[in-house]
Tab-separated table of C-alpha atoms and ligand atoms in Angstrom:
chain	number	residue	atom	x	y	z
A	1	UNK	CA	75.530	108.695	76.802
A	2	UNK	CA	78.805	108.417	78.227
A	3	UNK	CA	80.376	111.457	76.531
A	4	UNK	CA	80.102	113.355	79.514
A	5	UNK	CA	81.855	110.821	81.606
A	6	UNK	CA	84.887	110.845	79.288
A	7	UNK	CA	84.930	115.013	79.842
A	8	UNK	CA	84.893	114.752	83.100
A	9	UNK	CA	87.817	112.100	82.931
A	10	UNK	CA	89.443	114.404	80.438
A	11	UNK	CA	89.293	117.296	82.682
A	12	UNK	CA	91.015	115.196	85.346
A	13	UNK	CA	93.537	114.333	83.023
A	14	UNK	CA	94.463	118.195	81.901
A	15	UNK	CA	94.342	118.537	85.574
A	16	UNK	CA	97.134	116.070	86.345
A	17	UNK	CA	99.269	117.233	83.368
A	18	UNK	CA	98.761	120.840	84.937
A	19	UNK	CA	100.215	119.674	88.341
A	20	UNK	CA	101.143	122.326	90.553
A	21	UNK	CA	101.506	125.078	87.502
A	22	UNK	CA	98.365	126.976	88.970
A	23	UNK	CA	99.555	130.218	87.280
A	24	UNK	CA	98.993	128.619	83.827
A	25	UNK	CA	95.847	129.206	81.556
A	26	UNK	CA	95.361	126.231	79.980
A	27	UNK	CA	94.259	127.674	76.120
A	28	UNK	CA	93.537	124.176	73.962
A	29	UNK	CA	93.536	120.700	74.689
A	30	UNK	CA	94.241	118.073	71.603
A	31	UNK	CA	92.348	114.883	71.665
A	32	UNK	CA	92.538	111.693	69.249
A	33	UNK	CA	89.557	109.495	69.235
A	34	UNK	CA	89.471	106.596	67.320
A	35	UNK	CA	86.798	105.525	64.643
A	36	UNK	CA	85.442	102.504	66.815
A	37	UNK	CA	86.451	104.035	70.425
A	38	UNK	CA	82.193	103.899	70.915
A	39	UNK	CA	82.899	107.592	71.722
A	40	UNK	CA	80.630	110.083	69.368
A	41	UNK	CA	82.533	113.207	68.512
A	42	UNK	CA	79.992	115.437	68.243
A	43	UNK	CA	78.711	114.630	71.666
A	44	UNK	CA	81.834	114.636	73.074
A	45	UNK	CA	82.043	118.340	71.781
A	46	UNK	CA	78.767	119.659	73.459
A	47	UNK	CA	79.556	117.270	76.321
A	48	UNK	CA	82.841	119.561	76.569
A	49	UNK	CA	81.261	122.796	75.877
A	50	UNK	CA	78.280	122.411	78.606
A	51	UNK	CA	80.943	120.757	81.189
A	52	UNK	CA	84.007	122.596	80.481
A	53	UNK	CA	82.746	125.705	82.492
A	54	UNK	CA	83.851	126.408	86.246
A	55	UNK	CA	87.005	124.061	85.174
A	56	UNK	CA	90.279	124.339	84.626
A	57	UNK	CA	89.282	123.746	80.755
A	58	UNK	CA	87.190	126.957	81.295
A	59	UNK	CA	89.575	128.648	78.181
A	60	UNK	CA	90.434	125.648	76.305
A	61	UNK	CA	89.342	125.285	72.985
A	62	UNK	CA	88.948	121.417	72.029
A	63	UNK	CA	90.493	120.152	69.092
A	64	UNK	CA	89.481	116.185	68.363
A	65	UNK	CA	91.729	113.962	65.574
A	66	UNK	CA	89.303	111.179	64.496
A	67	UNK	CA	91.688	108.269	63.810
A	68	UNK	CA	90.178	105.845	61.446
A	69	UNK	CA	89.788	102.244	62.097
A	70	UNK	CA	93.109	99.889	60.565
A	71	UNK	CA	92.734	95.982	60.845
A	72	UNK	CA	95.763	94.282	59.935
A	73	UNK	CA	97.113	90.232	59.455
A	74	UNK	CA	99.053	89.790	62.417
A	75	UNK	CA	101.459	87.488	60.616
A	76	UNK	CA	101.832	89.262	56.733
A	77	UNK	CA	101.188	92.801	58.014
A	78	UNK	CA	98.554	92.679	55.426
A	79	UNK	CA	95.916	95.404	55.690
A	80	UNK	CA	92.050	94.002	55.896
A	81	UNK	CA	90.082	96.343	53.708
A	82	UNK	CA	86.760	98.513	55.138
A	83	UNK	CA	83.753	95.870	54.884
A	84	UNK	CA	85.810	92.866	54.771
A	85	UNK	CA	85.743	89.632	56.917
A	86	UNK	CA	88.284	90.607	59.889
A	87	UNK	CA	90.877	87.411	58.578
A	88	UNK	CA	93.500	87.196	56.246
A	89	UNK	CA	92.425	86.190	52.842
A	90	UNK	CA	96.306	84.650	52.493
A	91	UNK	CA	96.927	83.664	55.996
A	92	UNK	CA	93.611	82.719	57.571
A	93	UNK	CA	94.646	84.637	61.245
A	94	UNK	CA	92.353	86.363	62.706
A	95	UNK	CA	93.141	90.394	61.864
A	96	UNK	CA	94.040	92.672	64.812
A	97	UNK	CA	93.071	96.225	65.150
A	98	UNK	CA	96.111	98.704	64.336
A	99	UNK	CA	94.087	102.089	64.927
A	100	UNK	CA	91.080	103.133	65.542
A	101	UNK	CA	90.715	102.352	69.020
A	102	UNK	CA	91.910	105.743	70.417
A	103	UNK	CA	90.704	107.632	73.570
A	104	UNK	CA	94.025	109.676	74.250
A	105	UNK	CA	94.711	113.639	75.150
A	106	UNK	CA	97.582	114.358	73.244
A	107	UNK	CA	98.603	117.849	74.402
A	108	UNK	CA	97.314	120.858	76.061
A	109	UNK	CA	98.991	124.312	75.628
A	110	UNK	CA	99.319	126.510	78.416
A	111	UNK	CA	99.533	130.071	78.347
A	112	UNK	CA	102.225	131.107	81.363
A	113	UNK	CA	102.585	135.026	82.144
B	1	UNK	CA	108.792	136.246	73.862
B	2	UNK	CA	107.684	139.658	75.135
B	3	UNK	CA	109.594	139.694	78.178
B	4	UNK	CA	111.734	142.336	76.844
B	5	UNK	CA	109.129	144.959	75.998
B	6	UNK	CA	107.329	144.509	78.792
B	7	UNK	CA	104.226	144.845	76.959
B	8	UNK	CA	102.325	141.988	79.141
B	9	UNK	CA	102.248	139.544	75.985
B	10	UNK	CA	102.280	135.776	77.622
B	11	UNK	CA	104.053	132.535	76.210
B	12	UNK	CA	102.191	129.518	75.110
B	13	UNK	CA	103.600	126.314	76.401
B	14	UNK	CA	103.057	122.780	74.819
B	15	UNK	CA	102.536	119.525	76.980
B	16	UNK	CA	102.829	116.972	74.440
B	17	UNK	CA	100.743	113.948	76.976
B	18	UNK	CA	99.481	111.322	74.684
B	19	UNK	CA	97.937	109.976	78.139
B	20	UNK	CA	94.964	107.463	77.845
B	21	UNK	CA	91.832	109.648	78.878
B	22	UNK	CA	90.480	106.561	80.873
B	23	UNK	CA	93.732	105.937	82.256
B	24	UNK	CA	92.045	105.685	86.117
B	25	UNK	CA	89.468	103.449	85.181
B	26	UNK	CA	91.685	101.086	83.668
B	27	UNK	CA	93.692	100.992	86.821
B	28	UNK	CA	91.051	100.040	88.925
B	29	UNK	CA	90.077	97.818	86.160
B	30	UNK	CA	93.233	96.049	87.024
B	31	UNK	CA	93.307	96.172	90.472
B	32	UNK	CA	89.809	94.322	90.089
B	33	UNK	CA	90.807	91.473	87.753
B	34	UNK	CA	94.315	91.071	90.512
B	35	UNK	CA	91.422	90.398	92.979
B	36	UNK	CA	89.609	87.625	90.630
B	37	UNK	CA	92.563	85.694	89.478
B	38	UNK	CA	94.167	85.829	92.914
B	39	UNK	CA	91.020	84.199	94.008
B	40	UNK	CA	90.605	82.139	90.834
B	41	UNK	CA	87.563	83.808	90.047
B	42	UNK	CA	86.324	83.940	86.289
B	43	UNK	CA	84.925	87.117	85.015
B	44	UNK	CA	82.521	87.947	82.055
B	45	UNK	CA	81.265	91.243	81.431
B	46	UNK	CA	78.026	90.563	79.325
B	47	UNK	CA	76.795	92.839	77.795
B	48	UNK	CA	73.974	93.469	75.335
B	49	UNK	CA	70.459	95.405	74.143
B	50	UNK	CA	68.010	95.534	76.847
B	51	UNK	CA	66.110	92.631	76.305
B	52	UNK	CA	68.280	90.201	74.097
B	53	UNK	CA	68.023	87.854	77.219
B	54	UNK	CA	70.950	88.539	79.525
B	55	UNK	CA	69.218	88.059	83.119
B	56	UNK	CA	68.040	85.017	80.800
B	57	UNK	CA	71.442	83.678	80.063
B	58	UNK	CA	72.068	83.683	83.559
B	59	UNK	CA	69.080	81.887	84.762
B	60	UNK	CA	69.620	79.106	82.367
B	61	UNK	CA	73.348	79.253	83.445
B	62	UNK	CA	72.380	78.355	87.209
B	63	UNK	CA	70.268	75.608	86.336
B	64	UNK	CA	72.721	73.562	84.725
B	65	UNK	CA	75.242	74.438	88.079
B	66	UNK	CA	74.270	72.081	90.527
B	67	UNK	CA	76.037	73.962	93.067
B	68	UNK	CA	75.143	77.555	92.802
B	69	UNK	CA	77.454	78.447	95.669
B	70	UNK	CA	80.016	78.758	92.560
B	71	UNK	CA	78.150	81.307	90.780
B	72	UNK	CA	78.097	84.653	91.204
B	73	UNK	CA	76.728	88.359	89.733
B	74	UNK	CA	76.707	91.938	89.927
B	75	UNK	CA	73.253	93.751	87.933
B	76	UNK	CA	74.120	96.706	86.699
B	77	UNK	CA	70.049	98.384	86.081
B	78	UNK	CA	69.100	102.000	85.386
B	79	UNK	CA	66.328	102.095	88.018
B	80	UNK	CA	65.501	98.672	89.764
B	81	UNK	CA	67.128	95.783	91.304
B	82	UNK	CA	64.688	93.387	89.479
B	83	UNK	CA	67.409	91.618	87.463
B	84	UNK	CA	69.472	91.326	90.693
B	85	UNK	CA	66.283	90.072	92.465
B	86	UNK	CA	65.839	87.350	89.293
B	87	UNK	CA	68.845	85.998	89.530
B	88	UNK	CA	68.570	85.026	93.562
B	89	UNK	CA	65.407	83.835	92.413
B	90	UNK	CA	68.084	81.299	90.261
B	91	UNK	CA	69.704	80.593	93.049
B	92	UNK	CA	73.162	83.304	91.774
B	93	UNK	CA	74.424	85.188	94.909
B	94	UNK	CA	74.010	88.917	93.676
B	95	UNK	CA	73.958	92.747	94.122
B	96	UNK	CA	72.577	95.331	91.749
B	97	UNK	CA	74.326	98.463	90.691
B	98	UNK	CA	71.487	101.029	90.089
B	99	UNK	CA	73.655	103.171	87.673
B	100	UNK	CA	70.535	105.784	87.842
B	101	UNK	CA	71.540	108.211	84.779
B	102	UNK	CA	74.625	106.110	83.697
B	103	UNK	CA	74.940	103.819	80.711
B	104	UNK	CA	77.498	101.791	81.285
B	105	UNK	CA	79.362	100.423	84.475
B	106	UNK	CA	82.890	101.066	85.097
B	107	UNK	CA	85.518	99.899	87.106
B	108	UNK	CA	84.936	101.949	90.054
B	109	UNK	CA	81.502	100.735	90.235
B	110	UNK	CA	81.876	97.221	90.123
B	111	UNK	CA	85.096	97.682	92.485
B	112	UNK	CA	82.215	99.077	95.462
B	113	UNK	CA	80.652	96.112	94.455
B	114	UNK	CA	83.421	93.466	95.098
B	115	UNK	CA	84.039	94.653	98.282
B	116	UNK	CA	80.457	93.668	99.305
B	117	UNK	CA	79.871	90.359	97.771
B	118	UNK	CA	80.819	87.455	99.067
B	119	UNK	CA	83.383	85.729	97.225
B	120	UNK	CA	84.101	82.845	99.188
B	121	UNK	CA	84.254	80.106	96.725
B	122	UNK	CA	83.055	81.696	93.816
B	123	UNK	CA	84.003	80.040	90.546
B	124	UNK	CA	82.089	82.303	87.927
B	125	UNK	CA	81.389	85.654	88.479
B	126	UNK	CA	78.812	87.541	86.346
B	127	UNK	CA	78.291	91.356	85.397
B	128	UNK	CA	75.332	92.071	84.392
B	129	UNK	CA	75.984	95.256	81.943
B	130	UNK	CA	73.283	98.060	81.520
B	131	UNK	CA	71.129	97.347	78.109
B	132	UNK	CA	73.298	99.357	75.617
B	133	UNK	CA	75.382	98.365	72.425
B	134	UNK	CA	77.799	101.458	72.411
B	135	UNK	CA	78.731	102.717	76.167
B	136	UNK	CA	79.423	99.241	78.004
B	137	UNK	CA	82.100	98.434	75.662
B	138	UNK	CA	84.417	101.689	76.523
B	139	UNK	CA	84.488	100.418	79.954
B	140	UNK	CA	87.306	97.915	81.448
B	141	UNK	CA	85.753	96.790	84.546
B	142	UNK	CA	88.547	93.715	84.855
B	143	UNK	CA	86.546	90.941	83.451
B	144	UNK	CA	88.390	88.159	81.885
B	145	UNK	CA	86.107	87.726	79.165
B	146	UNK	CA	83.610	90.083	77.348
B	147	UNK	CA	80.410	88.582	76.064
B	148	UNK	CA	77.530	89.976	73.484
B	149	UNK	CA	74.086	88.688	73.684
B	150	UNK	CA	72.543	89.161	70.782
B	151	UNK	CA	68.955	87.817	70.180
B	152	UNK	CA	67.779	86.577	66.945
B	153	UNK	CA	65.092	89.200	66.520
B	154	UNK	CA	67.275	91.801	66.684
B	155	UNK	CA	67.970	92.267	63.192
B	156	UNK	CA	70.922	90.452	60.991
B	157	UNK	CA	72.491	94.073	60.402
B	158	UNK	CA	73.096	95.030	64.341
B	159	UNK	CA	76.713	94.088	64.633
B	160	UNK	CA	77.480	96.443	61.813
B	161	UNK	CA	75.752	99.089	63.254
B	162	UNK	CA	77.266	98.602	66.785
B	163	UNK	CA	81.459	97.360	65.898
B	164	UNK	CA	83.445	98.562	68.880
B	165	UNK	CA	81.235	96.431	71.151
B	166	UNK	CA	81.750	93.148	68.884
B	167	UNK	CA	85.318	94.311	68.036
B	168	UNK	CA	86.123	93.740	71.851
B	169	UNK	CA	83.714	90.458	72.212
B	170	UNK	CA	85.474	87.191	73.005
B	171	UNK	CA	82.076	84.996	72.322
B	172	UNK	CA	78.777	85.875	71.115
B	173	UNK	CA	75.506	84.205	72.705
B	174	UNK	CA	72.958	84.041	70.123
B	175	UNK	CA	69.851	83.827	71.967
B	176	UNK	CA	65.866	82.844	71.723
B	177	UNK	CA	67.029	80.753	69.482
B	178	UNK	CA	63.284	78.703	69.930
B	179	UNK	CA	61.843	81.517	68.619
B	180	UNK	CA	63.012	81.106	65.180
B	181	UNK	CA	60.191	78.744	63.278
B	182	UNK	CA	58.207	81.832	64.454
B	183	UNK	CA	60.777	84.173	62.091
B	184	UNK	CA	60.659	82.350	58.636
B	185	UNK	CA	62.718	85.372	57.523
B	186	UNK	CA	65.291	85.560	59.936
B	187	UNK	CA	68.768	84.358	57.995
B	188	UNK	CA	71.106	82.827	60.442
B	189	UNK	CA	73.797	83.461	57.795
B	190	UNK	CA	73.490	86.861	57.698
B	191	UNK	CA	73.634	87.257	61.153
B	192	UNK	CA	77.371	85.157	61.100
B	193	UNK	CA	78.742	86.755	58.269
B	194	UNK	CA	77.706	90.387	59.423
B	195	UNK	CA	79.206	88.864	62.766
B	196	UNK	CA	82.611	88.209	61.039
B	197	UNK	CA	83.107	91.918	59.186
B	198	UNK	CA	83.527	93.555	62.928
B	199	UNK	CA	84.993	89.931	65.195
B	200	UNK	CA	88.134	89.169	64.507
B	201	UNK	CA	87.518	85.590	65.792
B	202	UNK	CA	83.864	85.243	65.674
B	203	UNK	CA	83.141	82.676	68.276
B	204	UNK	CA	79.363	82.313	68.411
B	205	UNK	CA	76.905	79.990	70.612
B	206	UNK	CA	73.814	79.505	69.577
B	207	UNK	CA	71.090	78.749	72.867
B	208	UNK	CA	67.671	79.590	73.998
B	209	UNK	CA	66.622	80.378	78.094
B	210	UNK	CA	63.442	78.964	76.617
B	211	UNK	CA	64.384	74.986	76.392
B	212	UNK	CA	67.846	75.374	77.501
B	213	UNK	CA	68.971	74.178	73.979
B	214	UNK	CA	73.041	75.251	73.509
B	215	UNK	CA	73.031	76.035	77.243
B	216	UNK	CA	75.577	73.345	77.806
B	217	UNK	CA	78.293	74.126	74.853
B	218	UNK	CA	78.170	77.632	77.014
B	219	UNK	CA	78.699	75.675	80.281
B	220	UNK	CA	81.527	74.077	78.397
B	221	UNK	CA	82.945	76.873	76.905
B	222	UNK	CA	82.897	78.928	80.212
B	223	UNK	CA	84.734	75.719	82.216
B	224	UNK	CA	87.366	75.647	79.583
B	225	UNK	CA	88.034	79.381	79.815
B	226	UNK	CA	88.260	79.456	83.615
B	227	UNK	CA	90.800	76.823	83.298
B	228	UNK	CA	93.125	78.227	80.854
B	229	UNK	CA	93.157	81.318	83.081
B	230	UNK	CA	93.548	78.915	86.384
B	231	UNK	CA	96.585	77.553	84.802
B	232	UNK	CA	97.511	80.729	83.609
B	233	UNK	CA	97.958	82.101	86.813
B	234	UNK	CA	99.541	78.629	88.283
B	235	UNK	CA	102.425	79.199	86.204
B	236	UNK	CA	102.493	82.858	86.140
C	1	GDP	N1	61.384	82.865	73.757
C	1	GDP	C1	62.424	83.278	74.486
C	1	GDP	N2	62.311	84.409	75.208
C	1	GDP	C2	63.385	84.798	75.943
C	1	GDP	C3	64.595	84.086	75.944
C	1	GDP	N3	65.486	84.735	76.736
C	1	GDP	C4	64.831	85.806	77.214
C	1	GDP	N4	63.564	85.858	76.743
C	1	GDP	C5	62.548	86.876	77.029
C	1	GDP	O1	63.027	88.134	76.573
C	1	GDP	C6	62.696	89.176	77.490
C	1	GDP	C7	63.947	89.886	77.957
C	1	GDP	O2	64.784	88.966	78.638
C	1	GDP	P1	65.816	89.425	79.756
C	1	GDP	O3	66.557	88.232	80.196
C	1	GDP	O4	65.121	90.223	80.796
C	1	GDP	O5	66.743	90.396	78.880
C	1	GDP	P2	67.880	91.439	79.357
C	1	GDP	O6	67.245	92.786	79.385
C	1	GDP	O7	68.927	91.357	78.305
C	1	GDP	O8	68.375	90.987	80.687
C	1	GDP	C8	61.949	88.496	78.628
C	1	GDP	O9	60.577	88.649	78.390
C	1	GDP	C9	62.374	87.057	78.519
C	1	GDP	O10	61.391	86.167	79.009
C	1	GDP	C10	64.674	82.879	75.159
C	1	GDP	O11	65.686	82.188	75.082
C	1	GDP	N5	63.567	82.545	74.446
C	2	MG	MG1	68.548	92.041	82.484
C	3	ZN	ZN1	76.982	106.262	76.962
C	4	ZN	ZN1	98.269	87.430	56.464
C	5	ZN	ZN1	90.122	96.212	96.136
């Protein structure tokens, strides 16, 4: 289970955004995570609430954006339907994935006095 | 807001980021793979179940080196150095990575690694990933290739059931393939067409440790990539 891993990398992250605001309470963080990321969301969640204590994230509430998984023909733009063989039925190129592969903080809010 | 009043209320500022969370492992990630094609080193990060045959793969992969001096690997294990230990057995210089209660290897890992191993004429070198379909695959650790092992009792279904990791594979190694007149229902079919729903470009070797049977189209297919990236960096 790497969930906690990507918390404590997440932490670091909200860390770095913070900088040298020290006087800021950081209030929610905003994560997208992609359908085929290999992260679990509701691991990541109790990963978060068990690790988020002592940090900076301490007062943070965690909001995740599951992104579902696109495929797409690189050459007709062509979407590959849910199920299907990852290659153009008209082209015969291999698909590419257009979403889904997320791990990304999007933005924290900070409460400043 | 409430600075007027004075009433103590605060002001909530947005960062909009849209940072990658594993933004500092994929640095190190590529500050590992600048060190392998400086050195014209080719990487695979193979990955797998525990027990579809990976230590395997690598055994066979020795024997048909005559020099082994060009070969390589890093053993990532949970608790032992036996796979490490196996493969100097085959003759592969290596190191083991006792990950303890990770899953996965990441760049940082494998980057303490590098720094220990000597390189010196290394052709192919060979990670070793802990025995895990879902974790390894989150994980740039610089490789130049990603590669699956998948045995053929491990059920036709298991690259549905596990997409990210074949979503990222370059080649599939279909392995203990002398096992299958033991498995009268095993359905090779199956297995490729469940392969093609999450691989965009389902390249697939079939090859057994057992008799060394496909062993050399993976030989092949591993000199062909290390050229292309040779030349790659040649005219870079
Ligand atoms: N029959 C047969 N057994 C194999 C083959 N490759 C591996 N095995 C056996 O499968 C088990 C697990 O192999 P190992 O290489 O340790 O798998 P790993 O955990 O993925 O590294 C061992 O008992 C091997 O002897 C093969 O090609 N054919
Ligand atoms: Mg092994
Ligand atoms: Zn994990
Ligand atoms: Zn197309
Ligand atoms: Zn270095």
């Amino acid at each position: 289970m790497h969930e906690y891993s990507i918390v404590q990398s997440l932490v670091d992250s909200v860390a770095a955004a913070v900088g040298t605001r020290t006087d800021a309470v950081v209030r929610s963080v905003r994560v997208s995570i992609g359908e085929v990321a290999g992260v679990d969301c509701g691991l990541l969640t109790t990963a978060y609430e068990v690790f988020r204590a002592g940090t900076l994230c301490e007062n943070a509430a965690m909001t995740i954006d599951r992104i579902p998984a696109r495929w797409e023909c690189p050459l007709c733009g062509a979407a590959i339907p849910r199920g299907a063989v990852l290659q153009c039925p008209q082209c015969h190129e291999p698909a590419f994935m257009a979403a889904g592969d997320e791990i990304i903080l999007q933005r924290v809010e900070l409460e400043v006095a | 807001m409430c600075q007027d009043c004075g009433c103590g209320d605060t002001n909530l500022v947005p960062l909009e980021l849209q940072t990658r969370i594993l933004a500092r492992n994929d640095s190190t990630a590529e500050h590992n793979r600048q060190h392998f094609r400086e050195r014209g080193i080719f990487t695979v990060n193979l990955m797998g179940s525990p027990g579809s045959g990976k230590t395997a793969v690598l055994e066979a992969t020795a024997r048909m080196f005559k020099n082994g001096r060009r070969l390589a690997a890093i053993a990532g294990d949970l608790a032992t150095d036996n796979d490490a230990a196996r493969l100097v057995r085959a003759g592969i210089r290596s190191c083991a990575i006792e990950t303890g209660q990770a899953c996965h290897l990441d760049a940082e890992m494998v980057h303490h690694e590098l720094h220990h191993l000597d390189l010196e004429g290394v052709e192919f070198l060979f990670i070793e990933n802990v025995g895990n379909l879902v974790c390894p695959a989150v994980y740039d650790l610089g490789q130049s290739v990603n590669v699956v092992a998948l045995s053929v009792t491990e059920g036709e279904d298991k690259p549905l059931k596990y997409p990210t990791m074949f979503a990222k594979a370059d080649l599939v190694l279909l392995t203990k393939l002398d096992l299958l007149p033991h498995l009268p229902n095993v359905d090779m079919t199956a297995i490729r067409n469940a392969i093609a729903k999450v691989m965009p470009d389902p390249h697939i070797i079939r090859m057994s440790a057992q008799d060394d049977a496909g062993v050399d189209g993976w030989v092949a297919w591993l000199r062909e990539r290390r050229a292309a990236q040779v030349h790659e960096v040649v005219s870079a």
